[in-house]
XYZ file of C-alpha atoms in Angstrom:
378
model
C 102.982 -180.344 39.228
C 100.854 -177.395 39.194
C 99.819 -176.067 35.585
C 101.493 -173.042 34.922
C 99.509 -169.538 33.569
C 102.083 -167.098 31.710
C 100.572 -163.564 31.151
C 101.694 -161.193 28.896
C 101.059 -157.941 30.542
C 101.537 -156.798 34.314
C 98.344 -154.588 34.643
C 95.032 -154.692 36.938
C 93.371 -157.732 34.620
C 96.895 -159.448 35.544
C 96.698 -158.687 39.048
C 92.967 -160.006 38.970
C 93.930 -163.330 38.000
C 96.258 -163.757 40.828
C 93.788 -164.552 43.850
C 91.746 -167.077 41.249
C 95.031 -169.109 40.112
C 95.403 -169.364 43.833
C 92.251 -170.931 44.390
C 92.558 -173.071 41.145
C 96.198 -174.079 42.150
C 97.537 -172.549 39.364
C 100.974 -171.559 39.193
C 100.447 -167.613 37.375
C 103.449 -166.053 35.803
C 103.383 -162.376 34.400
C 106.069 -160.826 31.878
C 105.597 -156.921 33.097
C 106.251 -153.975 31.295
C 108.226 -152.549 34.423
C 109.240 -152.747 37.538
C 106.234 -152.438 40.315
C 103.163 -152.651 37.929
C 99.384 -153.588 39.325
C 100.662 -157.372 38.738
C 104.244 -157.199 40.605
C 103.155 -159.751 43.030
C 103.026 -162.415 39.949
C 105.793 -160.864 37.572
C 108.704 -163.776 37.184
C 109.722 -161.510 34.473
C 110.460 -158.210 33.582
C 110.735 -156.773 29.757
C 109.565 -155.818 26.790
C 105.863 -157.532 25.296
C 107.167 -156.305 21.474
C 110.299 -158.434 21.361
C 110.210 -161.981 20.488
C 113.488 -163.454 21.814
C 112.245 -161.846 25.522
C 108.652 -163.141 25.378
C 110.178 -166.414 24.030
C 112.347 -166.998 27.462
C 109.304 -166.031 29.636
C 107.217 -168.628 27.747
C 108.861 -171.534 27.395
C 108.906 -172.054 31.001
C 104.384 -172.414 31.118
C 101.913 -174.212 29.832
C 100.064 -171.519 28.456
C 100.367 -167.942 27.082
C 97.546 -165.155 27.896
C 97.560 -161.679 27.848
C 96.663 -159.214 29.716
C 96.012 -156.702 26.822
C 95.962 -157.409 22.898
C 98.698 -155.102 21.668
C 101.571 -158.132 21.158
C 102.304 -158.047 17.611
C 101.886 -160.335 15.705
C 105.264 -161.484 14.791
C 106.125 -162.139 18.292
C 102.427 -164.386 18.783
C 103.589 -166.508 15.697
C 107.238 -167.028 17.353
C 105.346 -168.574 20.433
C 103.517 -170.707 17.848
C 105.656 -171.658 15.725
C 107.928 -172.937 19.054
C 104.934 -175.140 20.007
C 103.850 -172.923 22.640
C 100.016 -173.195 23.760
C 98.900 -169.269 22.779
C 94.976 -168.594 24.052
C 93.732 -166.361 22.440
C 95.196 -167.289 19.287
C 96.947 -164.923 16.631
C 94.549 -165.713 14.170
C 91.474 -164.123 16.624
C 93.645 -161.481 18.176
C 93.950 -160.206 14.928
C 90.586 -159.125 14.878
C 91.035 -157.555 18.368
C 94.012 -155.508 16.970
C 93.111 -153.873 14.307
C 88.801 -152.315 13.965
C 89.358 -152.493 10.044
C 89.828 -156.376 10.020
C 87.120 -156.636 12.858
C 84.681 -154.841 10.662
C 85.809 -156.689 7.743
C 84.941 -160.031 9.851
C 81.798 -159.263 11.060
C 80.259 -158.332 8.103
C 81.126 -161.735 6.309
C 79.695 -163.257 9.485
C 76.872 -161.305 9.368
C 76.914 -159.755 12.195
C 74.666 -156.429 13.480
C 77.047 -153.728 13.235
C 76.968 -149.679 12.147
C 77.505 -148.302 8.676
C 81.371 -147.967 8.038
C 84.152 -147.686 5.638
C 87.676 -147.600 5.342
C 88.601 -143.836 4.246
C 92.282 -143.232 3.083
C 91.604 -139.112 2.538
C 89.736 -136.618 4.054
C 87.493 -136.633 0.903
C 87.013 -140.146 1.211
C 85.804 -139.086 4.872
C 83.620 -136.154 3.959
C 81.704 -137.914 1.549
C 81.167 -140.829 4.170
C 79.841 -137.806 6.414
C 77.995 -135.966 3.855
C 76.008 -139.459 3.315
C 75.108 -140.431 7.241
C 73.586 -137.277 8.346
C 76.588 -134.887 8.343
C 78.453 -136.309 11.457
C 80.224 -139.719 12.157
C 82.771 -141.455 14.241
C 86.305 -141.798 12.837
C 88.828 -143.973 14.387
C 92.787 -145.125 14.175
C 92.458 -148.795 13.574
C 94.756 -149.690 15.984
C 96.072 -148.700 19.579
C 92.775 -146.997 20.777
C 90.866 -147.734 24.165
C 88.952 -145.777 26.524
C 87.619 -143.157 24.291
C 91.602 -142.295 22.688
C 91.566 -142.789 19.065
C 88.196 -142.008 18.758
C 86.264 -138.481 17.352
C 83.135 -137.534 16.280
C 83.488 -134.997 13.389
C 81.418 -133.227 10.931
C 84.319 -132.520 8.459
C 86.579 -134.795 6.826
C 89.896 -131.878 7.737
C 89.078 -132.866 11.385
C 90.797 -135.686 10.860
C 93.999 -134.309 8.861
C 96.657 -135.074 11.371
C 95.562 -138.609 11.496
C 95.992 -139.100 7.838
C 99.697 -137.661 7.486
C 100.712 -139.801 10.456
C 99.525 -142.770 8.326
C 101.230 -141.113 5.187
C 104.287 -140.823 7.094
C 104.236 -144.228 7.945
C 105.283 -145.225 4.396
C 103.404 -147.882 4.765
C 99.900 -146.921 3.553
C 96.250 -147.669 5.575
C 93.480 -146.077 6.372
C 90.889 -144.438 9.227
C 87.979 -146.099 10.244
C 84.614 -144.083 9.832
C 81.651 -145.556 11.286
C 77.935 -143.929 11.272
C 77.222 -142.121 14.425
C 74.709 -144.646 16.087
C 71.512 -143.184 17.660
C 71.414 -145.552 20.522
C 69.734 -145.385 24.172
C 72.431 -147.144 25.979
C 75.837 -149.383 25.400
C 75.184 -152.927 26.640
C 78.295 -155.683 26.792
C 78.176 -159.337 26.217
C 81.058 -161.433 27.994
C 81.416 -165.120 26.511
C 84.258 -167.557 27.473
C 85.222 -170.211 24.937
C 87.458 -173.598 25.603
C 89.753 -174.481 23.001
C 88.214 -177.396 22.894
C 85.094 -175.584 22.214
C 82.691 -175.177 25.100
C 81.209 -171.616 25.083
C 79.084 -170.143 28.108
C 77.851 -166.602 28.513
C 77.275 -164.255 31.430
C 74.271 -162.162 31.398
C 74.175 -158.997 29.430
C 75.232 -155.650 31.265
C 74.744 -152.111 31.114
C 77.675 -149.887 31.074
C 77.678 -146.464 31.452
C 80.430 -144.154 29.940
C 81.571 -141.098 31.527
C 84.225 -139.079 28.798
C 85.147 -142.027 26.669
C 85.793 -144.004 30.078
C 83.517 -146.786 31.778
C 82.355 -145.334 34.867
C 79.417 -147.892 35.909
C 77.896 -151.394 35.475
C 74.874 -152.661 36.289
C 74.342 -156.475 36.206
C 72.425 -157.839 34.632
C 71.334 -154.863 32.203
C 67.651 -153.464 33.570
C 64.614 -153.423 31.996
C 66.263 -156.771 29.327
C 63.468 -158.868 28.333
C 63.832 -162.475 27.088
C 64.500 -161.523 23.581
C 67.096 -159.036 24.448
C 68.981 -161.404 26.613
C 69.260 -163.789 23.701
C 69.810 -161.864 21.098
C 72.963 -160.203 22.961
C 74.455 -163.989 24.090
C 73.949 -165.084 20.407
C 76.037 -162.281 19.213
C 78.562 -162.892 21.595
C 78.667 -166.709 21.231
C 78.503 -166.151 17.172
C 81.754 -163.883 17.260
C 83.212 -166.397 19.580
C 82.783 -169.010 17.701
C 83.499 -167.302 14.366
C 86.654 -165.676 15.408
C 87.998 -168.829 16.925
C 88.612 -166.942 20.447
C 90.077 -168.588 23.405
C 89.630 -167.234 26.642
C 86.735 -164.351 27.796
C 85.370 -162.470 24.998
C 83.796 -159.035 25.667
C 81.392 -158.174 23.058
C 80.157 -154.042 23.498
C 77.174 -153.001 22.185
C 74.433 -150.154 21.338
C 71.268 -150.591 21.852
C 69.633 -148.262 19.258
C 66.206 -146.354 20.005
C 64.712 -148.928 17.213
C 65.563 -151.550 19.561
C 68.454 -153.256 17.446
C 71.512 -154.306 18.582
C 75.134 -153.230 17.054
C 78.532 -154.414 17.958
C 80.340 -151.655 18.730
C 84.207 -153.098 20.106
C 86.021 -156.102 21.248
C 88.330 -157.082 23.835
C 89.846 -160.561 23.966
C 90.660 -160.781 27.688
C 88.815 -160.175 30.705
C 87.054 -156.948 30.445
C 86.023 -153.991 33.043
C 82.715 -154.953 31.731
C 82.847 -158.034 33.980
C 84.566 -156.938 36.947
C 80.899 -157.663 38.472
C 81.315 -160.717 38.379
C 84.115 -161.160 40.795
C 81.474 -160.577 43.886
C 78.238 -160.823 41.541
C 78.486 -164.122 40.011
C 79.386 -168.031 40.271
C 82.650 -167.580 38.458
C 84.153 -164.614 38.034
C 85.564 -163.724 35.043
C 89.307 -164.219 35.961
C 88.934 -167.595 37.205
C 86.924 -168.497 34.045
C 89.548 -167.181 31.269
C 91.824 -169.100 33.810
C 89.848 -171.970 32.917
C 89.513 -171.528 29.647
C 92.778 -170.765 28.209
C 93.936 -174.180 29.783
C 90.425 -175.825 28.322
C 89.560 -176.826 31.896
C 85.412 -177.316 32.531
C 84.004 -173.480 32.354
C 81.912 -172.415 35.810
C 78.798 -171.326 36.219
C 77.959 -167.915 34.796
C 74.827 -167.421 36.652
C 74.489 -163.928 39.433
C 74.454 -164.496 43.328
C 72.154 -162.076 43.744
C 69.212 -160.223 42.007
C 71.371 -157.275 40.775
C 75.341 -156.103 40.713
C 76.815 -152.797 40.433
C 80.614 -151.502 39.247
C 81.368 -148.383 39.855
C 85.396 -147.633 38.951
C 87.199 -145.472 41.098
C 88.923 -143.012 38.463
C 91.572 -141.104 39.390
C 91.825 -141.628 42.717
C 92.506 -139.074 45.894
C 95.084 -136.310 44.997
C 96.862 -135.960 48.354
C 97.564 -139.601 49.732
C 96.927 -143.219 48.749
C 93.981 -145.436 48.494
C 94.584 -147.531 51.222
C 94.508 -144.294 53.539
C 90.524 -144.203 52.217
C 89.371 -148.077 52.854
C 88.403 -147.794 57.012
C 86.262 -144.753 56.737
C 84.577 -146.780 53.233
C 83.888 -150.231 54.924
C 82.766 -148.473 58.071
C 80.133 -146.870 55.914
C 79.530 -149.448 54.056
C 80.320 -152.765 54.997
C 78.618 -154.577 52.063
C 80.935 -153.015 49.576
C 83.607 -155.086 47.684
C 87.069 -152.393 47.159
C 89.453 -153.786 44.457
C 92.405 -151.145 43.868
C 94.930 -151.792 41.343
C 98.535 -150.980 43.488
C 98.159 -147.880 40.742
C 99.358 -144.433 42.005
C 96.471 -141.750 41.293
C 96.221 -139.605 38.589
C 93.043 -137.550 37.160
C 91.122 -139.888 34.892
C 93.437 -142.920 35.435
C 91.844 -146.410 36.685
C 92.780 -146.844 39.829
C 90.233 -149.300 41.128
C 86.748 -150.418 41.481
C 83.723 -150.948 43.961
C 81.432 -154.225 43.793
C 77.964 -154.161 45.683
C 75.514 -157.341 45.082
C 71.823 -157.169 46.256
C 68.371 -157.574 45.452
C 67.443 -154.176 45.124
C 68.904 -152.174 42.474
C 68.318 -148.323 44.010
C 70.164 -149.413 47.022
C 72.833 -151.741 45.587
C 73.604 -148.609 42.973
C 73.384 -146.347 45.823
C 75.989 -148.019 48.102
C 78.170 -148.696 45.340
C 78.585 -145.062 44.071
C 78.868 -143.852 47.867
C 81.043 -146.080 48.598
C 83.755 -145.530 45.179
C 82.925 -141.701 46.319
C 85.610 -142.080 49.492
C 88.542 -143.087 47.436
C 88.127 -139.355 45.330
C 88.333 -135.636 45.982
């Protein structure tokens, strides 16, 4: 009998692991939001992620829970464990992907590199954190943000007055996170995939490059890394790994400061857009590895095919007509290109897909990449 995947989630990382489970002969289930989401062609299940008696029914019927995004509370991930219910990553690690306060908290004890922060409760609390780093810094909601929402930089603690009387409407206390505005030369990211049983193995480091909050490109592995830079980055990612007890890929983003240092910026316990490279630009990509990792199978190889990779996401997508009406004239032009699209219906700024080019030299693998995303826009 085949082993059996459940996913929690019916978005494009969902739909990603579909074509590896194949290959593996792994049966993949996916609990979806809604009807005719990027995963459809997996969803067994349709319903809502925040409920326990519906996640419950979906999972009793696999051998193993993963997600396809971290935002299942917790309440619900201790109802799957409590039933006896394989759950990778675990609560106790996803905890640390769900909230930046408890994450920051973490890392410091494990002494990891991170910025200067604090948790601020008052706009005071927030101006003084500002008037001591320089006069600017980055203040965050704990919880719910990703690509670039929930984030501002400010230079006054009112700039953030609407996000304390949400959380003093809540009734339930909290508080903003404020972190020093890092002076850095570029963000770099750090995938590691851990086995329950506790084998760890780490892709090279990449460099990603953010366009309005939003990753636009990644180049694989990160140019101009030198020995030390390589380690340094898998050590932090196989430290928090190991530290946090994750299951499954772990996507570790980070600055690279103009002193050279390295600072952990986020985390993402799940296959990452980080590592979409590696589905044409290495051994294993990273679906098929959290595939085998969650169900502690032997992790692949992590090593690239070629000299260099390059992302490039196709955001937003054509305004007129659908993707698919874009791909001949894109693999006439360029028939080396990899197009992934996510079944997602454009809209401005929305992730819609992605391009994958491999080659040995970087100009022209970056070159064919970008020209070739360039079809699927206006």
């Amino acid at each position: 009998m085949a082993l059996r995947v459940g996913v929690v989630g019916g978005g494009q990382l969902a739909r990603m692991m579909i074509a590896p489970a194949v290959e593996l002969g792994v049966e993949l289930r996916v609990l979806a939001e809604d009807e005719g989401m990027s995963a459809s062609l997996a969803a067994t299940a349709v319903g809502d992620y925040r409920d326990a008696a519906t996640v419950l029914a979906f999972a009793r019927d696999v051998d193993v829970v993963t997600f396809d995004h971290e935002h299942v509370p917790q309440d619900v991930l201790a109802a799957l464990v409590d039933e006896g219910i394989a759950v990778h990553p675990g609560p106790d690690a996803l905890k640390f992907a769900q909230d930046k306060l408890v994450m920051r908290a973490r890392l410091q004890e494990l002494g990891m590199p991170q910025p200067d922060w604090a948790a601020v409760t008052d706009t005071e609390e927030l101006q003084a954190f500002i008037d001591d780093h320089g006069g600017r810094a980055v203040v965050k909601t704990p919880r719910g943000g990703y690509d670039g929402k929930g984030v501002r930089v400010v230079s006054a603690g009112t700039e953030a007055e609407d996000w304390f009387a949400t959380l003093a409407e809540d009734a339930r206390g909290g508080a903003l996170l404020v972190e020093e505005l890092v002076d850095f030369t570029r963000e770099l990211a750090q995938q590691v995939a851990r086995r329950p049983s506790g084998g760890v193995k780490a892709y090279p480091v990449v460099e990603t490059v953010q366009r309005d909050g939003v990753c636009a490109e990644v180049i694989a592995p990160a140019p101009h890394s030198n020995e030390r830079l390589q380690q340094v980055a898998s050590d932090i990612g196989v430290s928090i790994a190991e530290g946090l007890g994750v299951t499954g890929m772990l996507a570790v983003e980070l600055f690279e400061t103009t002193d050279e240092r390295l600072l952990v910026n986020e985390l993402a316990m799940r296959p990452h857009n980080s590592g979409h490279w590696s589905q044409d630009g290495a051994v294993t990509s990273q679906f098929e590895q959290h595939l085998r990792a969650v169900l502690d199978l032997p992790l692949g190889d992590t090593d690239p095919v070629a000299g260099w990779a390059v992302m490039v996401n196709i955001l937003g997508g054509p305004a007129d007509d659908a993707l698919d009406a874009r791909f001949a004239a894109a693999m006439e032009e360029h028939p080396q290109a990899k197009v992934h699209t996510y079944g997602k219906a454009p809209r401005p700024g929305r992730k819609v897909g992605h391009v994958n080019v491999v080659g040995d030299d970087l100009d022209d693998v970056a070159y064919q990449a970008r020209a070739a995303a360039s079809f699927f826009l206006d």
